[in-house]
Short mmCIF file of C-alpha atoms in Angstrom, two decimals:
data_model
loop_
_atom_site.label_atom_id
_atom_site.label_comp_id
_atom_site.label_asym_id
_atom_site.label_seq_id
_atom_site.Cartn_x
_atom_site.Cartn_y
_atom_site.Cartn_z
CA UNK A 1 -13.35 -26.79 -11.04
CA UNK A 2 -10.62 -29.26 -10.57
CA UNK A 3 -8.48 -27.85 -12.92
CA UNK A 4 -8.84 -24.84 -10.86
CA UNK A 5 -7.98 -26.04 -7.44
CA UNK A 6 -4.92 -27.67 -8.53
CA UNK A 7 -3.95 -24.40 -10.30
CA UNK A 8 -4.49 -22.60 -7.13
CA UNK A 9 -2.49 -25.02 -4.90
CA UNK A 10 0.58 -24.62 -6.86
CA UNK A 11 0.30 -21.26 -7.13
CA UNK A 12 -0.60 -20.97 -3.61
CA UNK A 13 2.98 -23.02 -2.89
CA UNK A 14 4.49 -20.19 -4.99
CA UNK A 15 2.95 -17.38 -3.61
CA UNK A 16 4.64 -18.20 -0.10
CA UNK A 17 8.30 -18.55 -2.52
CA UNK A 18 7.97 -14.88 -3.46
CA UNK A 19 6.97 -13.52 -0.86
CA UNK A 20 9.31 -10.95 0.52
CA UNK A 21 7.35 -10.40 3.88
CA UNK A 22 7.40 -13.40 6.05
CA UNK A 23 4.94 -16.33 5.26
CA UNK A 24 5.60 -18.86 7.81
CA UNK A 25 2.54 -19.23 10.40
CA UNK A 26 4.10 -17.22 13.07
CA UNK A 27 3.71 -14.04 14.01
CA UNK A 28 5.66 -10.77 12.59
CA UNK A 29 3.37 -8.42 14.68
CA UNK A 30 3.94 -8.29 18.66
CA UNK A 31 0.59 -10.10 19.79
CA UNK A 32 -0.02 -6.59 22.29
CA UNK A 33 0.63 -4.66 19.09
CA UNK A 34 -2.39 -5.78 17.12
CA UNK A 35 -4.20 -6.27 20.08
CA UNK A 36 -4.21 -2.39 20.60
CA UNK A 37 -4.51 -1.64 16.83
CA UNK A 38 -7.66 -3.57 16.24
CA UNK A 39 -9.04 -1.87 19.50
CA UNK A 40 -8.13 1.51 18.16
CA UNK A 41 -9.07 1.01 14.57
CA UNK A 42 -11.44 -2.00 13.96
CA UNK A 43 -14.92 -1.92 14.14
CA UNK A 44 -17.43 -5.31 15.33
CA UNK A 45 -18.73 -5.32 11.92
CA UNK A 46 -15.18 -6.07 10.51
CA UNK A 47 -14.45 -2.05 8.84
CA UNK A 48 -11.20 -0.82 9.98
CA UNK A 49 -12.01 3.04 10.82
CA UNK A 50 -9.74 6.12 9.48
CA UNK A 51 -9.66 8.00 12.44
CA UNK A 52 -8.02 10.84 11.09
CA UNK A 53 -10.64 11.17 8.29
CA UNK A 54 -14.39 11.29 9.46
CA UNK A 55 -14.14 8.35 10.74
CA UNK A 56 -14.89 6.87 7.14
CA UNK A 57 -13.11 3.12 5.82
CA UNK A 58 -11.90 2.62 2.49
CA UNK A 59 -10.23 0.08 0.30
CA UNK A 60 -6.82 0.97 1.68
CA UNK A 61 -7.74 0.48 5.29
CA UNK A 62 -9.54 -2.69 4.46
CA UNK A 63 -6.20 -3.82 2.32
CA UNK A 64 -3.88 -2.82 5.04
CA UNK A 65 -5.88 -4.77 7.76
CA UNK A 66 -5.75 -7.95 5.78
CA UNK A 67 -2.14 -7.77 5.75
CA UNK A 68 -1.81 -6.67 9.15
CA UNK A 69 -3.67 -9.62 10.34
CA UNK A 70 -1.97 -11.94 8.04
CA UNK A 71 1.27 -10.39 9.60
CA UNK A 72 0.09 -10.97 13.60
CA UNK A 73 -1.29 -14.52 12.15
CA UNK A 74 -4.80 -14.04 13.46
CA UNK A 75 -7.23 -15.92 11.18
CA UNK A 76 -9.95 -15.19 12.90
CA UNK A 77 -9.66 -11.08 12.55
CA UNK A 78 -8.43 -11.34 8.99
CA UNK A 79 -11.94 -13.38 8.16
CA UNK A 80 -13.97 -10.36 9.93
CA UNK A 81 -12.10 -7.98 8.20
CA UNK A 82 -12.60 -9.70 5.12
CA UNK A 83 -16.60 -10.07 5.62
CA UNK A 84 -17.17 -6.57 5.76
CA UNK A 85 -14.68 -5.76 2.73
CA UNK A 86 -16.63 -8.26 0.50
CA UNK A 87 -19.93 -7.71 1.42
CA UNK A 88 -19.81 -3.84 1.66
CA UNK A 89 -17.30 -2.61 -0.78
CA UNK A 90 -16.60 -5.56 -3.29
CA UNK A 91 -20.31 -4.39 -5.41
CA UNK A 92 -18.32 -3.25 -8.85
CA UNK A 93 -19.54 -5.47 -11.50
CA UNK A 94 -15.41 -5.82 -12.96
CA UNK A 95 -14.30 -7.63 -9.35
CA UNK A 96 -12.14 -4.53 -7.97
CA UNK A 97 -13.30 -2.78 -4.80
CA UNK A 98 -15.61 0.67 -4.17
CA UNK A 99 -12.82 2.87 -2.58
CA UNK A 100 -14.83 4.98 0.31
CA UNK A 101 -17.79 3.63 2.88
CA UNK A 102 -18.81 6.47 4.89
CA UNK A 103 -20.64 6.25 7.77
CA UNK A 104 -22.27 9.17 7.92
CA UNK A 105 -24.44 9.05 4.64
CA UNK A 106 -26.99 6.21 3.47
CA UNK A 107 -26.22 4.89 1.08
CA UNK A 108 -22.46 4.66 2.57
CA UNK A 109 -21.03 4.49 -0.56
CA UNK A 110 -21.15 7.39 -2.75
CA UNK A 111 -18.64 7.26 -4.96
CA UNK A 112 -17.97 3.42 -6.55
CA UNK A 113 -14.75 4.23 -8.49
CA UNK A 114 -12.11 2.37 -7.17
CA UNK A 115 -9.09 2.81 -5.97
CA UNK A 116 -5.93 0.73 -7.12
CA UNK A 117 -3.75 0.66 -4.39
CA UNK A 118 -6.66 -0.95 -1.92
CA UNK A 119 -7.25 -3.27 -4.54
CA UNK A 120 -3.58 -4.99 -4.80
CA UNK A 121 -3.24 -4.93 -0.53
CA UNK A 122 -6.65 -6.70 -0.68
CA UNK A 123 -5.38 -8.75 -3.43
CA UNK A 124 -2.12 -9.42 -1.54
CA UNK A 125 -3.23 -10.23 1.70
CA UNK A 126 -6.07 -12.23 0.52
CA UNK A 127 -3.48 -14.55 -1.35
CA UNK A 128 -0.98 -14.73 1.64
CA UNK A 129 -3.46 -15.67 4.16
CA UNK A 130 -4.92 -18.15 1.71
CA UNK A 131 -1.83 -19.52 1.33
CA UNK A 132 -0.43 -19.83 4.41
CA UNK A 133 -3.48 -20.92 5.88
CA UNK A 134 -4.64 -23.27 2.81
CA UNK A 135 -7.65 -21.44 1.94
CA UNK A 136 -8.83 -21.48 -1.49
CA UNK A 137 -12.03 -19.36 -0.83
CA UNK A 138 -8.97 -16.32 -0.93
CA UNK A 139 -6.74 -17.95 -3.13
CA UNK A 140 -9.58 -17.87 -5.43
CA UNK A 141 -10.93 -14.08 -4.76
CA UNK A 142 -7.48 -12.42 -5.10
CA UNK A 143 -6.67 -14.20 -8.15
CA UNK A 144 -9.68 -12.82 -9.80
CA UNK A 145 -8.91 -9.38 -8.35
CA UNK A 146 -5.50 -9.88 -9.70
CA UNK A 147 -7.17 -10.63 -13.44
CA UNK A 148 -9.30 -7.53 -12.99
CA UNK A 149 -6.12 -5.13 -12.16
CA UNK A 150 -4.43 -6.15 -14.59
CA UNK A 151 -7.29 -5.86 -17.17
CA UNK A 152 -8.84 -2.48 -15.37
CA UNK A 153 -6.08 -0.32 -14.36
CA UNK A 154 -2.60 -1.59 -15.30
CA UNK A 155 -2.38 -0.02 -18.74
CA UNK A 156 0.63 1.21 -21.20
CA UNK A 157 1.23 4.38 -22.20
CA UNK A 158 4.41 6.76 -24.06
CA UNK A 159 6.36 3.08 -24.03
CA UNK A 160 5.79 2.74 -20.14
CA UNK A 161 3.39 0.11 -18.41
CA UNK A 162 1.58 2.42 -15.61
CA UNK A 163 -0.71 1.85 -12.15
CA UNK A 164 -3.78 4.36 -13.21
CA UNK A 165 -4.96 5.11 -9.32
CA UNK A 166 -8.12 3.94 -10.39
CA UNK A 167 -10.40 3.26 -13.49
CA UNK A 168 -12.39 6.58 -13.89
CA UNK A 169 -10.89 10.01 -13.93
CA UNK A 170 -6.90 9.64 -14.68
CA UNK A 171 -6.71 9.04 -18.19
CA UNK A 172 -7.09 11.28 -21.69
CA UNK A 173 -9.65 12.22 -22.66
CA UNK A 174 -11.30 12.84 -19.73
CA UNK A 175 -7.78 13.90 -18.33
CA UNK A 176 -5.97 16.41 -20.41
CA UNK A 177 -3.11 15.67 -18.69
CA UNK A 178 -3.56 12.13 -18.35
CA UNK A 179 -2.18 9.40 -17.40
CA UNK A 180 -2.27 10.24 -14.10
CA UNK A 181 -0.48 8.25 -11.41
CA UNK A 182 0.38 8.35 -7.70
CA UNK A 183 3.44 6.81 -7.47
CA UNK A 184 2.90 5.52 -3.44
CA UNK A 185 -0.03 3.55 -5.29
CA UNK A 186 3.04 1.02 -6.49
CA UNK A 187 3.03 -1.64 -3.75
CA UNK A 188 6.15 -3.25 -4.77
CA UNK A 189 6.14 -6.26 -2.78
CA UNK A 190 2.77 -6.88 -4.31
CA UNK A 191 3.59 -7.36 -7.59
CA UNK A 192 4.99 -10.72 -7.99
CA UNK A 193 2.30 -12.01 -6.17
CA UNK A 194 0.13 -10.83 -8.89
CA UNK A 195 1.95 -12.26 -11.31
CA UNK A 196 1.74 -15.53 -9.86
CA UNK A 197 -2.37 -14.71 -9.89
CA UNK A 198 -2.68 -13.34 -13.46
CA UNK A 199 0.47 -14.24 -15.59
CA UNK A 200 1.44 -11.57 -17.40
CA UNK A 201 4.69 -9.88 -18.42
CA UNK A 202 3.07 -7.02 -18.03
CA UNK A 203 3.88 -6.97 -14.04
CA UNK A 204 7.68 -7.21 -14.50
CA UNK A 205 7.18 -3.96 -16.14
CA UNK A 206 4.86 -2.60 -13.71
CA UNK A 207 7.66 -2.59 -11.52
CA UNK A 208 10.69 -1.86 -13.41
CA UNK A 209 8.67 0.88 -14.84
CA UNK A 210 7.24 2.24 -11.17
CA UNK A 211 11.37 2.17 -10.11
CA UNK A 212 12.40 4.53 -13.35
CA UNK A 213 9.82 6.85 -12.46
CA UNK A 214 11.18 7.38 -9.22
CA UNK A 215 14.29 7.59 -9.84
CA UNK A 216 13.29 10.15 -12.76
CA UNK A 217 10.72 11.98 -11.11
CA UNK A 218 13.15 14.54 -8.99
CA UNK A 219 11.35 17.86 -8.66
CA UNK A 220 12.22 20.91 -7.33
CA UNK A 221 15.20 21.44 -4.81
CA UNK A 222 14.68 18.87 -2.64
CA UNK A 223 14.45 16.00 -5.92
CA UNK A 224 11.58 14.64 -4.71
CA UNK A 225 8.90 12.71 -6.30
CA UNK A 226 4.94 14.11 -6.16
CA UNK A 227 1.86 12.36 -5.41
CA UNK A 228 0.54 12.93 -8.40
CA UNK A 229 1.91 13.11 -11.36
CA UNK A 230 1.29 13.80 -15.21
CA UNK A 231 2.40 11.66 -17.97
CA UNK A 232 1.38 13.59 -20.67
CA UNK A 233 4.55 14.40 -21.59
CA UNK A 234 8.36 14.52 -19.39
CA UNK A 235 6.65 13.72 -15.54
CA UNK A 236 5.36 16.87 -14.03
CA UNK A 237 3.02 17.64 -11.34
CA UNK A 238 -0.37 16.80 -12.21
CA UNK A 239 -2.92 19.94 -12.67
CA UNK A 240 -5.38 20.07 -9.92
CA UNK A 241 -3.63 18.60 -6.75
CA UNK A 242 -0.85 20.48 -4.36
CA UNK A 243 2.39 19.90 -6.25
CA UNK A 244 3.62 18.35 -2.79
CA UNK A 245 5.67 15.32 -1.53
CA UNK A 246 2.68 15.01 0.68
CA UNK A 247 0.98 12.19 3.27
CA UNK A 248 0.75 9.78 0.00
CA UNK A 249 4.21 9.48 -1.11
CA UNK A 250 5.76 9.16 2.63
CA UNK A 251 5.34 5.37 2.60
CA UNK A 252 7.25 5.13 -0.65
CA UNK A 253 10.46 4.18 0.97
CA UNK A 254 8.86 1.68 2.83
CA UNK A 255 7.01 0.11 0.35
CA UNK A 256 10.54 -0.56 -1.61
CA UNK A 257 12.56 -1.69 1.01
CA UNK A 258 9.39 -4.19 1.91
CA UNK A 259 9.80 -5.55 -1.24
CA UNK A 260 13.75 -5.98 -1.18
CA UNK A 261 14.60 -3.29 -3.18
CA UNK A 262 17.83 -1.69 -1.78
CA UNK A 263 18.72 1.29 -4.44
CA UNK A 264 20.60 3.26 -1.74
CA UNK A 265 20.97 5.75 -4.34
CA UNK A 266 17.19 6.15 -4.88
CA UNK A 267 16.23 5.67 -0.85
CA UNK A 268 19.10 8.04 0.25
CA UNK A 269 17.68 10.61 -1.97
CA UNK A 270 13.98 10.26 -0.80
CA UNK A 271 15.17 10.17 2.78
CA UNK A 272 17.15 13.39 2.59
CA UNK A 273 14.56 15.28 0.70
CA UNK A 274 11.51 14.43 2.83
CA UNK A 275 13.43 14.59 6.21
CA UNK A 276 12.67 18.19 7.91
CA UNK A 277 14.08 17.90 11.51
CA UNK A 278 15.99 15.41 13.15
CA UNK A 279 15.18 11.88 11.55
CA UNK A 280 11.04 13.31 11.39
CA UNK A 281 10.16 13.80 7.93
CA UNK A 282 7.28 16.46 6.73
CA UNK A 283 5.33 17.09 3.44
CA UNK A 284 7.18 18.92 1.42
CA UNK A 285 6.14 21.98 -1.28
CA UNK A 286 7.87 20.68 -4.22
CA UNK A 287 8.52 24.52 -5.96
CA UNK A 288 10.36 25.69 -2.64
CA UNK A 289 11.34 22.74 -0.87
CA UNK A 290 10.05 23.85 2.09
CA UNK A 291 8.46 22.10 4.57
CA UNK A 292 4.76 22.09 4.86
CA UNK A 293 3.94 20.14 8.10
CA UNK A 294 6.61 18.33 10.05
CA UNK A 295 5.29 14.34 10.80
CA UNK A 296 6.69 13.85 14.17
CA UNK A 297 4.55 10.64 14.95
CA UNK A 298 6.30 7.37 15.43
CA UNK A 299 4.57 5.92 12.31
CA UNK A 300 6.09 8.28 9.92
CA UNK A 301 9.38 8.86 11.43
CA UNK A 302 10.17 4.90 11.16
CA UNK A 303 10.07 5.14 7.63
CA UNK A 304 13.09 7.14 7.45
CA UNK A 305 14.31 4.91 10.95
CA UNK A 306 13.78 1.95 8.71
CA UNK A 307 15.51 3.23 5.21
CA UNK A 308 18.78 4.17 7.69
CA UNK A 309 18.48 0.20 8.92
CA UNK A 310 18.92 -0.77 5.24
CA UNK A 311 21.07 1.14 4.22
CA UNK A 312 23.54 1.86 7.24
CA UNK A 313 22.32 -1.43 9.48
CA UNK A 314 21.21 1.83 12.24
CA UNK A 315 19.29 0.48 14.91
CA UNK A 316 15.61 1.46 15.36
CA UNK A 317 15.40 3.89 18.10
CA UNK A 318 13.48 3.26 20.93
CA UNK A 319 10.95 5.84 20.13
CA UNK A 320 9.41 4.02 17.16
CA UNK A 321 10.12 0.51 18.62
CA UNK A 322 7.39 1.04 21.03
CA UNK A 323 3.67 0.71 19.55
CA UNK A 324 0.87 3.32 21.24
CA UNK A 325 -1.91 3.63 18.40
CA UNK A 326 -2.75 7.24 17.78
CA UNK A 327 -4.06 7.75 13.83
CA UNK A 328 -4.85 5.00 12.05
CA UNK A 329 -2.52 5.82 8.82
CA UNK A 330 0.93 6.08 11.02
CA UNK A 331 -0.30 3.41 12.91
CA UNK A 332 -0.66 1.32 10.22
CA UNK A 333 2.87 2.41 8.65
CA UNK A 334 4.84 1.58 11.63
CA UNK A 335 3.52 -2.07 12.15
CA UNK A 336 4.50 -2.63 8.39
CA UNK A 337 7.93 -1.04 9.49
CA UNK A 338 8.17 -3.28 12.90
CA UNK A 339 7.29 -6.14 11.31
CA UNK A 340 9.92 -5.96 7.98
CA UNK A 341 12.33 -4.75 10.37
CA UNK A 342 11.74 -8.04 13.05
CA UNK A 343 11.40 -10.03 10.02
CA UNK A 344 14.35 -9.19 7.79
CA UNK A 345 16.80 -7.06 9.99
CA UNK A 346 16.43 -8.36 13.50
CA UNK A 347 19.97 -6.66 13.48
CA UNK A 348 18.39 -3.06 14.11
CA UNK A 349 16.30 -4.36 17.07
#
């Protein structure tokens, strides 16, 4: 055990090196801002509630509070958040997370797969906050997350290393088409953090890997990446799901610039294919290019606001700068986009 503690205190020192968001003990979130996101979105018993979808919480949600509270430094709401993640969806006997609580059926959970991309932001956040805030309770609980990712659903396949979106249902031979990814399930900034968690070489090649795929995966007339995709053979559309640049794959370009990666080749390309009017982007049908829904809410549309910041230094516009909580998955983008922005290019303020 005191092997272990001095283990986690260096790597709790490192984990606030590689960090590309912010780690200092100050805020990156306005104080009103997460004051009217938890009020929107985050239930007394700690659940953070997807408004826009029955009202359910998953994995995600739970991941994305953690690192929104981390973000607005609020120990206090990151511990409630966390209660309620470990106590209701944490019940998988291989340490990764039960990816849907609804609130509507009894037993809430229904389905105990998990899903990957909740898994690293719970991972993520829980190793930020425990080491910013020296607490080894979550240094402790995202390292063996970390272990269990890596074991679970971080696999290699046709020379690649791959993020399987969860453990059942995406791979051969269940899956004739398998692997199956979502490529918005790579949370870039994430990664090294792991690393530091579970050493592995396998993560470099997580990413480098996750980065050739999207620069690869270009389909249809717009070049656009779906959310799911086949590996079977060359990347295709996966069989099943709309072959759509859809609600999943619109925080791609914000999920790379998070983590510092500044291909203005790759980001141009997204942001030109998935922007429909103006600077609002839309879901896109990959065989025609043509736009399915147009996203006009302040949460989506600073993901393109924020990709023109990188790449161009363009200022946020005012529109996006201002936080009024409507859904809770825009809501949720644009804090992560306010708070990269504030953090790393106070220029576009």
């Amino acid at each position: 055990m005191r092997r272990l503690r001095s283990i986690l205190a260096i790597c709790g020192a490192a984990i606030l090196a590689v960090a590309q968001p912010v780690a200092a003990q100050h805020a990156a979130i306005d104080p009103q801002a997460w004051i009217a996101y938890k009020t929107k979105f985050l239930d007394a018993s700690g659940r953070i509630i997807d408004n826009g979808n029955g009202n359910i919480s998953h994995s995600e949600g739970q991941g994305y509070g953690l690192l929104l509270a981390y973000l607005a430094n609020s120990p206090a709401d990151f511990e409630q958040i966390w209660y309620f993640t470990r106590t209701e969806l944490l019940l998988r006997d291989d340490g990764l997370a039960a990816w849907k609580w609804d609130p509507a059926v009894t037993p809430h959970i229904t389905d105990t797969n998990n899903a990957s991309d909740g898994d690293l932001l719970i991972a993520y956040a829980l190793a930020l906050a425990g080491s910013a805030w020296n607490k080894k309770d979550y240094l402790q609980a995202a390292a063996t997350m970390a272990k269990a990712l890596l074991s679970r659903v971080v696999i290699d396949a046709g020379g690649r290393t791959l993020l399987i979106p969860g453990v059942d249902g995406y791979r051969a031979p269940g899956r004739k088409d398998g692997p199956i990814i979502n490529p918005s399930y790579w949370i870039y900034e994430a990664i090294p953090v792991m690393a530091l968690l579970a050493p592995s070489d396998r993560w470099q090649k997580l990413t480098d890997d996750g980065v050739g795929l999207l620069r690869s995966m270009q389909f249809g007339p717009r070049k656009l990446p779906a959310d799911w995709v086949s590996l079977r053979a060359r990347p295709e559309p996966a069989d099943g799901f709309e072959a759509e640049f859809g609600y999943n794959a619109i925080r791609i370009p914000l999920y790379l610039v998070r983590a510092g990666i500044d291909d203005k080749v790759l980001l141009t390309r997204l942001q030109q294919g998935m922007t429909v009017e103006g600077d609002e982007p839309g879901t896109i049908d990959l065989a025609t290019g043509k736009p399915k829904q147009v996203l006009a809410d302040s949460g989506y549309r600073i993901v393109n606001d924020v990709v023109a910041c990188v790449v161009s230094g363009t200022k946020l516009p005012t529109s996006v700068r201002q936080f009024a909580p409507s859904l809770y998955y825009p809501s949720t983008l644009q804090l992560l986009g306010l708070a990269f922005v504030a953090e790393k290019h106070p220029e576009c303020l």
